[in-house]
Amino acid sequence: DAIKNISVSGGASVASAVTYDRTVSGLQALNVQSGIDELSGKINTNNTTLTSNLNSVINRSQSVETS
């Protein structure tokens, strides 16, 4: 069945059974559960990168203050 471009197989209560059009999102996932997992991974990667960059800025700032 398809309702408003949402296809369901195995019951709509299971995210892995709900497919979606990934054209706009650019995600590789083919279903909602995989999309959530993919986004979670991207958030974790970005969080790690931001934390690392922030720590570098703080360390440089402290180095300038002590010189």
Tab-separated table of N, CA, C and O in Angstrom:
chain	number	residue	atom	x	y	z
A	1	ASP	N	0.841	-1.191	0.000
A	1	ASP	CA	0.000	0.000	0.000
A	1	ASP	C	0.881	1.247	0.000
A	1	ASP	O	1.944	1.272	0.584
A	2	ALA	N	0.392	2.292	-0.624
A	2	ALA	CA	1.101	3.566	-0.628
A	2	ALA	C	0.124	4.686	-0.296
A	2	ALA	O	-0.914	4.815	-0.926
A	3	ILE	N	0.434	5.454	0.713
A	3	ILE	CA	-0.378	6.594	1.122
A	3	ILE	C	0.517	7.821	1.122
A	3	ILE	O	1.495	7.882	1.875
A	4	LYS	N	0.227	8.802	0.280
A	4	LYS	CA	1.008	10.029	0.199
A	4	LYS	C	2.503	9.736	0.095
A	4	LYS	O	3.305	10.229	0.873
A	5	ASN	N	2.885	8.897	-0.837
A	5	ASN	CA	4.279	8.539	-1.113
A	5	ASN	C	4.952	7.760	0.014
A	5	ASN	O	6.166	7.689	0.079
A	6	ILE	N	4.185	7.202	0.931
A	6	ILE	CA	4.747	6.367	1.998
A	6	ILE	C	4.300	4.935	1.736
A	6	ILE	O	3.110	4.645	1.710
A	7	SER	N	5.252	4.040	1.532
A	7	SER	CA	4.931	2.632	1.317
A	7	SER	C	5.152	1.877	2.610
A	7	SER	O	6.137	2.104	3.307
A	8	VAL	N	4.239	0.991	2.940
A	8	VAL	CA	4.317	0.253	4.193
A	8	VAL	C	4.240	-1.237	3.913
A	8	VAL	O	3.405	-1.688	3.136
A	9	SER	N	5.136	-1.989	4.551
A	9	SER	CA	5.058	-3.441	4.488
A	9	SER	C	5.425	-3.981	5.853
A	9	SER	O	6.345	-3.509	6.481
A	10	GLY	N	4.671	-4.879	6.379
A	10	GLY	CA	4.969	-5.465	7.681
A	10	GLY	C	4.427	-4.661	8.841
A	10	GLY	O	4.727	-4.937	9.981
A	11	GLY	N	3.655	-3.653	8.595
A	11	GLY	CA	3.074	-2.862	9.674
A	11	GLY	C	3.768	-1.533	9.844
A	11	GLY	O	4.993	-1.470	9.930
A	12	ALA	N	3.006	-0.483	9.876
A	12	ALA	CA	3.569	0.867	9.968
A	12	ALA	C	4.206	1.149	11.317
A	12	ALA	O	4.904	2.138	11.475
A	13	SER	N	3.970	0.289	12.309
A	13	SER	CA	4.553	0.522	13.626
A	13	SER	C	6.029	0.141	13.686
A	13	SER	O	6.686	0.365	14.683
A	14	VAL	N	6.556	-0.416	12.610
A	14	VAL	CA	7.959	-0.810	12.560
A	14	VAL	C	8.676	0.108	11.573
A	14	VAL	O	8.391	0.094	10.381
A	15	ALA	N	9.594	0.937	12.076
A	15	ALA	CA	10.260	1.936	11.231
A	15	ALA	C	11.013	1.310	10.065
A	15	ALA	O	11.104	1.907	8.998
A	16	SER	N	11.537	0.118	10.253
A	16	SER	CA	12.274	-0.530	9.164
A	16	SER	C	11.344	-0.983	8.042
A	16	SER	O	11.795	-1.296	6.947
A	17	ALA	N	10.025	-0.980	8.299
A	17	ALA	CA	9.056	-1.389	7.281
A	17	ALA	C	8.498	-0.200	6.500
A	17	ALA	O	7.743	-0.388	5.563
A	18	VAL	N	8.892	1.018	6.883
A	18	VAL	CA	8.369	2.214	6.225
A	18	VAL	C	9.433	2.766	5.287
A	18	VAL	O	10.502	3.194	5.715
A	19	THR	N	9.140	2.742	3.998
A	19	THR	CA	10.070	3.289	3.016
A	19	THR	C	9.733	4.753	2.772
A	19	THR	O	8.663	5.219	3.158
A	20	TYR	N	10.659	5.480	2.158
A	20	TYR	CA	10.409	6.880	1.834
A	20	TYR	C	11.261	7.280	0.643
A	20	TYR	O	12.202	6.586	0.275
A	21	ASP	N	10.925	8.405	0.056
A	21	ASP	CA	11.669	8.932	-1.088
A	21	ASP	C	12.863	9.718	-0.545
A	21	ASP	O	12.710	10.765	0.068
A	22	ARG	N	14.038	9.225	-0.782
A	22	ARG	CA	15.256	9.831	-0.244
A	22	ARG	C	15.860	10.893	-1.162
A	22	ARG	O	16.952	11.401	-0.885
A	23	THR	N	15.170	11.241	-2.223
A	23	THR	CA	15.702	12.171	-3.213
A	23	THR	C	16.134	13.492	-2.584
A	23	THR	O	17.242	13.976	-2.820
A	24	VAL	N	15.289	14.085	-1.783
A	24	VAL	CA	15.582	15.397	-1.194
A	24	VAL	C	16.607	15.286	-0.074
A	24	VAL	O	17.508	16.122	0.040
A	25	SER	N	16.509	14.265	0.749
A	25	SER	CA	17.399	14.142	1.909
A	25	SER	C	18.836	13.828	1.525
A	25	SER	O	19.765	14.200	2.224
A	26	GLY	N	19.010	13.109	0.427
A	26	GLY	CA	20.350	12.710	0.031
A	26	GLY	C	20.905	11.563	0.864
A	26	GLY	O	22.066	11.185	0.712
A	27	LEU	N	20.089	11.001	1.739
A	27	LEU	CA	20.537	9.873	2.554
A	27	LEU	C	20.623	8.621	1.697
A	27	LEU	O	19.974	8.509	0.661
A	28	GLN	N	21.398	7.670	2.152
A	28	GLN	CA	21.520	6.393	1.457
A	28	GLN	C	20.444	5.406	1.895
A	28	GLN	O	20.154	4.445	1.201
A	29	ALA	N	19.860	5.648	3.060
A	29	ALA	CA	18.886	4.730	3.645
A	29	ALA	C	17.660	4.561	2.757
A	29	ALA	O	17.241	5.491	2.075
A	30	LEU	N	17.098	3.367	2.792
A	30	LEU	CA	15.898	3.065	2.014
A	30	LEU	C	14.636	3.011	2.868
A	30	LEU	O	13.538	2.927	2.346
A	31	ASN	N	14.801	3.003	4.196
A	31	ASN	CA	13.631	2.991	5.070
A	31	ASN	C	13.865	3.929	6.247
A	31	ASN	O	14.976	4.424	6.458
A	32	VAL	N	12.815	4.209	6.981
A	32	VAL	CA	12.874	5.199	8.058
A	32	VAL	C	13.890	4.810	9.132
A	32	VAL	O	14.670	5.649	9.585
A	33	GLN	N	13.926	3.554	9.535
A	33	GLN	CA	14.866	3.139	10.591
A	33	GLN	C	16.303	3.349	10.155
A	33	GLN	O	17.117	3.879	10.909
A	34	SER	N	16.623	2.955	8.952
A	34	SER	CA	17.979	3.155	8.446
A	34	SER	C	18.301	4.643	8.335
A	34	SER	O	19.427	5.069	8.573
A	35	GLY	N	17.294	5.446	7.971
A	35	GLY	CA	17.487	6.890	7.896
A	35	GLY	C	17.797	7.486	9.258
A	35	GLY	O	18.695	8.322	9.392
A	36	ILE	N	17.077	7.053	10.271
A	36	ILE	CA	17.334	7.512	11.643
A	36	ILE	C	18.739	7.102	12.068
A	36	ILE	O	19.486	7.911	12.626
A	37	ASP	N	19.120	5.872	11.793
A	37	ASP	CA	20.454	5.393	12.153
A	37	ASP	C	21.533	6.173	11.408
A	37	ASP	O	22.569	6.532	11.986
A	38	GLU	N	21.293	6.454	10.129
A	38	GLU	CA	22.265	7.208	9.332
A	38	GLU	C	22.427	8.627	9.879
A	38	GLU	O	23.543	9.130	10.018
A	39	LEU	N	21.309	9.274	10.203
A	39	LEU	CA	21.374	10.626	10.770
A	39	LEU	C	22.071	10.629	12.130
A	39	LEU	O	22.852	11.532	12.431
A	40	SER	N	21.796	9.622	12.934
A	40	SER	CA	22.444	9.511	14.232
A	40	SER	C	23.957	9.412	14.072
A	40	SER	O	24.721	10.055	14.802
A	41	GLY	N	24.395	8.617	13.107
A	41	GLY	CA	25.832	8.491	12.843
A	41	GLY	C	26.443	9.808	12.393
A	41	GLY	O	27.535	10.179	12.819
A	42	LYS	N	25.714	10.542	11.545
A	42	LYS	CA	26.213	11.846	11.077
A	42	LYS	C	26.296	12.833	12.229
A	42	LYS	O	27.249	13.612	12.331
A	43	ILE	N	25.307	12.816	13.117
A	43	ILE	CA	25.321	13.703	14.278
A	43	ILE	C	26.507	13.378	15.171
A	43	ILE	O	27.218	14.276	15.624
A	44	ASN	N	26.739	12.095	15.424
A	44	ASN	CA	27.861	11.696	16.269
A	44	ASN	C	29.195	12.113	15.656
A	44	ASN	O	30.089	12.602	16.356
A	45	THR	N	29.337	11.930	14.348
A	45	THR	CA	30.567	12.326	13.662
A	45	THR	C	30.770	13.832	13.747
A	45	THR	O	31.858	14.312	14.062
A	46	ASN	N	29.704	14.592	13.480
A	46	ASN	CA	29.807	16.048	13.548
A	46	ASN	C	30.086	16.530	14.963
A	46	ASN	O	30.859	17.478	15.161
A	47	ASN	N	29.481	15.889	15.946
A	47	ASN	CA	29.707	16.254	17.345
A	47	ASN	C	31.168	16.034	17.729
A	47	ASN	O	31.788	16.872	18.377
A	48	THR	N	31.729	14.903	17.307
A	48	THR	CA	33.131	14.596	17.580
A	48	THR	C	34.046	15.616	16.917
A	48	THR	O	34.995	16.116	17.531
A	49	THR	N	33.750	15.963	15.666
A	49	THR	CA	34.558	16.939	14.932
A	49	THR	C	34.477	18.312	15.591
A	49	THR	O	35.495	18.985	15.774
A	50	LEU	N	33.270	18.736	15.960
A	50	LEU	CA	33.105	20.034	16.611
A	50	LEU	C	33.833	20.093	17.952
A	50	LEU	O	34.479	21.094	18.277
A	51	THR	N	33.739	19.027	18.718
A	51	THR	CA	34.423	18.975	20.013
A	51	THR	C	35.928	19.058	19.826
A	51	THR	O	36.609	19.795	20.539
A	52	SER	N	36.443	18.340	18.862
A	52	SER	CA	37.877	18.367	18.578
A	52	SER	C	38.316	19.762	18.153
A	52	SER	O	39.339	20.281	18.625
A	53	ASN	N	37.545	20.388	17.260
A	53	ASN	CA	37.883	21.738	16.805
A	53	ASN	C	37.817	22.739	17.947
A	53	ASN	O	38.683	23.623	18.056
A	54	LEU	N	36.810	22.637	18.794
A	54	LEU	CA	36.680	23.533	19.937
A	54	LEU	C	37.854	23.367	20.890
A	54	LEU	O	38.426	24.354	21.364
A	55	ASN	N	38.248	22.133	21.145
A	55	ASN	CA	39.399	21.891	22.018
A	55	ASN	C	40.673	22.478	21.423
A	55	ASN	O	41.506	23.032	22.155
A	56	SER	N	40.839	22.410	20.123
A	56	SER	CA	42.009	22.995	19.472
A	56	SER	C	42.028	24.503	19.642
A	56	SER	O	43.067	25.103	19.923
A	57	VAL	N	40.869	25.135	19.484
A	57	VAL	CA	40.776	26.589	19.651
A	57	VAL	C	41.086	26.978	21.092
A	57	VAL	O	41.830	27.931	21.347
A	58	ILE	N	40.543	26.240	22.034
A	58	ILE	CA	40.794	26.524	23.451
A	58	ILE	C	42.279	26.364	23.766
A	58	ILE	O	42.871	27.210	24.439
A	59	ASN	N	42.879	25.298	23.265
A	59	ASN	CA	44.303	25.064	23.524
A	59	ASN	C	45.163	26.169	22.926
A	59	ASN	O	46.119	26.639	23.556
A	60	ARG	N	44.845	26.621	21.716
A	60	ARG	CA	45.585	27.721	21.090
A	60	ARG	C	45.404	29.010	21.868
A	60	ARG	O	46.343	29.765	22.062
A	61	SER	N	44.189	29.240	22.345
A	61	SER	CA	43.892	30.456	23.109
A	61	SER	C	44.688	30.454	24.413
A	61	SER	O	45.257	31.463	24.800
A	62	GLN	N	44.728	29.321	25.076
A	62	GLN	CA	45.479	29.218	26.335
A	62	GLN	C	46.973	29.371	26.079
A	62	GLN	O	47.682	29.966	26.882
A	63	SER	N	47.453	28.874	24.957
A	63	SER	CA	48.856	28.988	24.612
A	63	SER	C	49.232	30.447	24.385
A	63	SER	O	50.291	30.907	24.802
A	64	VAL	N	48.360	31.215	23.726
A	64	VAL	CA	48.613	32.629	23.465
A	64	VAL	C	48.606	33.413	24.774
A	64	VAL	O	49.427	34.294	24.974
A	65	GLU	N	47.703	33.074	25.668
A	65	GLU	CA	47.594	33.769	26.950
A	65	GLU	C	48.836	33.565	27.815
A	65	GLU	O	49.212	34.460	28.562
A	66	THR	N	49.471	32.417	27.728
A	66	THR	CA	50.614	32.122	28.583
A	66	THR	C	51.934	32.586	27.980
A	66	THR	O	52.966	32.550	28.616
A	67	SER	N	51.932	33.016	26.708
A	67	SER	CA	53.189	33.438	26.101
A	67	SER	C	53.378	34.933	26.180
A	67	SER	O	52.674	35.699	26.654
